[in-house]
XYZ file of N, CA and C in Angstrom:
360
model
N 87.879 121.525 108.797
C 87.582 122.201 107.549
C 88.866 122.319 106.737
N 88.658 121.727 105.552
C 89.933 121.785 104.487
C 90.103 123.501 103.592
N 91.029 124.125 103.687
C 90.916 125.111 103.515
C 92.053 125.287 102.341
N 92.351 124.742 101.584
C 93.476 124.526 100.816
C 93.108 124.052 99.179
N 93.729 124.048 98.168
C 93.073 123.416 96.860
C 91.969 124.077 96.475
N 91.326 123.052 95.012
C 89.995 123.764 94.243
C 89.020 123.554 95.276
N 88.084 124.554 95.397
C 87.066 124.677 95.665
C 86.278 123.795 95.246
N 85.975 123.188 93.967
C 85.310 122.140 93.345
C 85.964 120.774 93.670
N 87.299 120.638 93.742
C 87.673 119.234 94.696
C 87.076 119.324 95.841
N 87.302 119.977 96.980
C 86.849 119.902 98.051
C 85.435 119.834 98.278
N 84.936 120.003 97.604
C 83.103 120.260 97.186
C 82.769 119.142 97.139
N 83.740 118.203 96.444
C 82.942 117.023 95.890
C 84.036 115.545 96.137
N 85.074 115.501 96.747
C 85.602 114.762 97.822
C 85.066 114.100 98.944
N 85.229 112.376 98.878
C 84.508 111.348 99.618
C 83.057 111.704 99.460
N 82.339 111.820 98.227
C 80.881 111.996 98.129
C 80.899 110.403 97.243
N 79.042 110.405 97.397
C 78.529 109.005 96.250
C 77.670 110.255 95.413
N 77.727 109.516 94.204
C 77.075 110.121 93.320
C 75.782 109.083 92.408
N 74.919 109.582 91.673
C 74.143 108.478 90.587
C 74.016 107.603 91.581
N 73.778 107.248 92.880
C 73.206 105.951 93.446
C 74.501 105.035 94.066
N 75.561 105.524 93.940
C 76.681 104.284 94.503
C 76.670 104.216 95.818
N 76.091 105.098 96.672
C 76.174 105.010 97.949
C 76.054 103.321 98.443
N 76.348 102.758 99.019
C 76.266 101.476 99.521
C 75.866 100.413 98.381
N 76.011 101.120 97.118
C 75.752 100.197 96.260
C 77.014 100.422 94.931
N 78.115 99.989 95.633
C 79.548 99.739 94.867
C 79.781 98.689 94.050
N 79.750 98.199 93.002
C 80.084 97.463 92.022
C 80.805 97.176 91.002
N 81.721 96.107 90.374
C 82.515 96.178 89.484
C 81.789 96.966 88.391
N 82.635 97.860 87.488
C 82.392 98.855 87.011
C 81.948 100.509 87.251
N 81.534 100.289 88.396
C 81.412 102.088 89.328
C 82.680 102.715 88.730
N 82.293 103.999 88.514
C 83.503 105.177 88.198
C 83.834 105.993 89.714
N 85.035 106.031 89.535
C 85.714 106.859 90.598
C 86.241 108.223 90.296
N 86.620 109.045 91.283
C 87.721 110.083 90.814
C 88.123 110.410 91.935
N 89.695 110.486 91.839
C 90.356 110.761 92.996
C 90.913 112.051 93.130
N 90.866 112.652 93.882
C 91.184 114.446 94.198
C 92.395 114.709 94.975
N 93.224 115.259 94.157
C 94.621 116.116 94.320
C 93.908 117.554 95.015
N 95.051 117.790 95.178
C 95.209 119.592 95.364
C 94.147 120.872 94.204
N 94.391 120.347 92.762
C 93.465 121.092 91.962
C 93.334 119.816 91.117
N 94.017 119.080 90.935
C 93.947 118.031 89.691
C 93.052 116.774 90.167
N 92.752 116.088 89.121
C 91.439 114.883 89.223
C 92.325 113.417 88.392
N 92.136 112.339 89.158
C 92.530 111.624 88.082
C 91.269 109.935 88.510
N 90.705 109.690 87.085
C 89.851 108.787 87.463
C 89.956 107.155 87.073
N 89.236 106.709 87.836
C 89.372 105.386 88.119
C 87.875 104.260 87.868
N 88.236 103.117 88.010
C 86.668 102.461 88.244
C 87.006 101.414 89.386
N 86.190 100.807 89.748
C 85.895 99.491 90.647
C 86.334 98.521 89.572
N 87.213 97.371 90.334
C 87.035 96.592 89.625
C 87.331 94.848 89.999
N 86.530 95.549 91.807
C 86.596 94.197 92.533
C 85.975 94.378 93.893
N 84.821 93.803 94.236
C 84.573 94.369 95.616
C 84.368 93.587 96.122
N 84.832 93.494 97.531
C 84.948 92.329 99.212
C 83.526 92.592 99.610
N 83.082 93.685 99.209
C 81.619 94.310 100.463
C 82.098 95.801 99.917
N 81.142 96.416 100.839
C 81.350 98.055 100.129
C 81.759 98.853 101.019
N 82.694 97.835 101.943
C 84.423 98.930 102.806
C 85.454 98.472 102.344
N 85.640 97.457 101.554
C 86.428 96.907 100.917
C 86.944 96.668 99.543
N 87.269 97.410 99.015
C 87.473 97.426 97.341
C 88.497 97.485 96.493
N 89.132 97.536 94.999
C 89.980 97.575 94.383
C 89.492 98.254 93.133
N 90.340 99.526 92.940
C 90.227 100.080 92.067
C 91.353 100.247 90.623
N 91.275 100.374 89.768
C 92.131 100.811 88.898
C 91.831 102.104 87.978
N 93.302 102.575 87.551
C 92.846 103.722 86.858
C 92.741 103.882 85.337
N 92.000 104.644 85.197
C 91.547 104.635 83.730
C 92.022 105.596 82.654
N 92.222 105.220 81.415
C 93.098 105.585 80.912
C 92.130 107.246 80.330
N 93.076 108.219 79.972
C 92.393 109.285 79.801
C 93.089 109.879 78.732
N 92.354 110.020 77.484
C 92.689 110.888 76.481
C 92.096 112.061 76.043
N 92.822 113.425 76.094
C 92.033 114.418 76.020
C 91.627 114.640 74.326
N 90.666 114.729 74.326
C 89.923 115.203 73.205
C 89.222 116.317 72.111
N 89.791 117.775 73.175
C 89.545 118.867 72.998
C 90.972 119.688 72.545
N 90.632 121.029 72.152
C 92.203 121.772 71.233
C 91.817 122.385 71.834
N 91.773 122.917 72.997
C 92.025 124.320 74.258
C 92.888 124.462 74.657
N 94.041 123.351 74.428
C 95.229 123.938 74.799
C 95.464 124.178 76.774
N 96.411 124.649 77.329
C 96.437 124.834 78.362
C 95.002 126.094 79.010
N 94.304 125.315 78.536
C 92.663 126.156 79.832
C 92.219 124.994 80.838
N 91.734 125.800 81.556
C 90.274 124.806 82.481
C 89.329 123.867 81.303
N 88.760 124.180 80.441
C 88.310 123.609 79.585
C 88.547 122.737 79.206
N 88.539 121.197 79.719
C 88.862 120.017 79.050
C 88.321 119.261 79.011
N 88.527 117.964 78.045
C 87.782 117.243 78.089
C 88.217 116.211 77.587
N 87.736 114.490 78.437
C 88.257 113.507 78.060
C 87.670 112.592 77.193
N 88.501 111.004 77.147
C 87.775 110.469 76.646
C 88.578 108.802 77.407
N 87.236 108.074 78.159
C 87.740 107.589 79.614
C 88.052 106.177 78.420
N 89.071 105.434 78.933
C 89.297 103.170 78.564
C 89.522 102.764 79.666
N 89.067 101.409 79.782
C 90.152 100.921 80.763
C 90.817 100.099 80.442
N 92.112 100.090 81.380
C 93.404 99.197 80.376
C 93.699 98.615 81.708
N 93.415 97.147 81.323
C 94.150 96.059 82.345
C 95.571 96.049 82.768
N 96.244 96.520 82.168
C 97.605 96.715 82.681
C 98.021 97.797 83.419
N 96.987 98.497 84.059
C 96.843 99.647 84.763
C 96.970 98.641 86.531
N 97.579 99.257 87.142
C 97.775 98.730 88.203
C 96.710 98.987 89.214
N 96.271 97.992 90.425
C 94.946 97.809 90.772
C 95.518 98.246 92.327
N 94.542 99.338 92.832
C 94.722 99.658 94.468
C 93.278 99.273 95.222
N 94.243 98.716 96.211
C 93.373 98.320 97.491
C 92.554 99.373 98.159
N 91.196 99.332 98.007
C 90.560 100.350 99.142
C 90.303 100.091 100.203
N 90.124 100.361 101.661
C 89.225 100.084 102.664
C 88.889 101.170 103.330
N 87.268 101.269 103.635
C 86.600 102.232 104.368
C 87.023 102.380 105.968
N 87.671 102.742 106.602
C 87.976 103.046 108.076
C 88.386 104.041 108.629
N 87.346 104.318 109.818
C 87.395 105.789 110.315
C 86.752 106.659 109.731
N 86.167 106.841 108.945
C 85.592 107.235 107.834
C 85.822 108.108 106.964
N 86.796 107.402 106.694
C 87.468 108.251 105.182
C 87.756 106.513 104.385
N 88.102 106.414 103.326
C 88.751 105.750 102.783
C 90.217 105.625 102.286
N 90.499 104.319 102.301
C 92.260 104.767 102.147
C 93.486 103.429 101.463
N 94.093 103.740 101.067
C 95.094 103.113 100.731
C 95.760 101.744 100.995
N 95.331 100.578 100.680
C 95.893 99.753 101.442
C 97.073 99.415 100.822
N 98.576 99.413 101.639
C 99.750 99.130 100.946
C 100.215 97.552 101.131
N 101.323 96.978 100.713
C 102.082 95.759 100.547
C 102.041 95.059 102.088
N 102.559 96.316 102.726
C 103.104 96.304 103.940
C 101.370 96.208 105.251
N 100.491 96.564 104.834
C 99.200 96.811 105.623
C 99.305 98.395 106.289
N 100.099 98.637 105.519
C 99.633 100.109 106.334
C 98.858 100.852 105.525
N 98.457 102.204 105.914
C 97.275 102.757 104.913
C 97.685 104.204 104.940
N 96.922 104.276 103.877
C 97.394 106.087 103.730
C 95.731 106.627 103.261
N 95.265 107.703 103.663
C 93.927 108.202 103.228
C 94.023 108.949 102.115
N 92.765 108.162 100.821
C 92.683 108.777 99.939
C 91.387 110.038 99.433
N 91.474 110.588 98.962
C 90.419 111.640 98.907
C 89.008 111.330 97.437
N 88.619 110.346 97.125
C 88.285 109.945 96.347
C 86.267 110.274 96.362
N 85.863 110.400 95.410
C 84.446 109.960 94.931
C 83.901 108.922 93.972
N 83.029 108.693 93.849
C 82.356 107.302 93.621
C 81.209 107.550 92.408
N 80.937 106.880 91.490
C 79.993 107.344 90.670
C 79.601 108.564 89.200
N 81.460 108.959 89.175
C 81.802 109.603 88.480
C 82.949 109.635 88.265
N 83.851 109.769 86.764
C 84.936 109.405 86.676
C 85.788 111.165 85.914
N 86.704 111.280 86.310
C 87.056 112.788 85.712
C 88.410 113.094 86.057
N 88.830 113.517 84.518
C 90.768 113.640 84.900
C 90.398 115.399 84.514
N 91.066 116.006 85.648
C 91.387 117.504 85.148
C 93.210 117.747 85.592
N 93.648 118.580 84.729
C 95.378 118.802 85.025
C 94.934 120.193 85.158
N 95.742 120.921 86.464
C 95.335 121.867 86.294
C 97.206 122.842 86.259
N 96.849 123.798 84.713
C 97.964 123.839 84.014
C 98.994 125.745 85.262
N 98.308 125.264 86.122
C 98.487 126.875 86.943
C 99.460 126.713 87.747
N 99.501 125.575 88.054
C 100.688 125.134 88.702
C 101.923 124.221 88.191
């Protein structure tokens, strides 16, 4: 049990959402989960659906709230955004580096969402 961070990351960390469950495809939205912060991504290459490459998407906020919870984006994607290796093992998903080693990422599928959270 993760007992640390937002409550709403942890809520919704390594979930499928809208149907992506086993059905991953170029263009699926991602979001990957920090400590309180969100930063999102899409598919934009898949081996099979333990195997994938994602990139991240560009995020412009669109709202005048200023430093609140209240935000809101507005998602692009920009090819010159650098592309990470996924693979499903053990069952988490994770990081594939240069080198083949891996690091586990905390990510969801089927939804894309940047939050900064200004508290820290």
């Amino acid at each position: 049990m993760k007992l640390y961070g937002s409550l709403n990351n942890r809520l919704d960390e390594n979930k499928y959402f809208n149907g992506t469950e086993n059905n991953l495809k170029v263009g699926t939205l991602a979001t990957e989960y920090y400590w309180s912060d969100r930063k999102p991504y899409e598919v934009v290459k898949v081996i099979n659906q333990k195997h994938i490459f994602i990139r991240e998407l560009d995020a412009k906020r669109i709202d005048n709230n200023g430093m609140s919870d209240s935000q809101h984006y507005e998602y692009s994607s920009n090819e010159n955004n650098k592309e990470i290796e996924l693979k499903f093992t053990y069952g988490h998903w994770r990081i594939i580096r240069k080198d083949k080693s891996s690091i586990r990422i905390n990510i969801s599928f089927g939804c894309a969402e940047k939050y900064y959270d200004y508290s820290f």
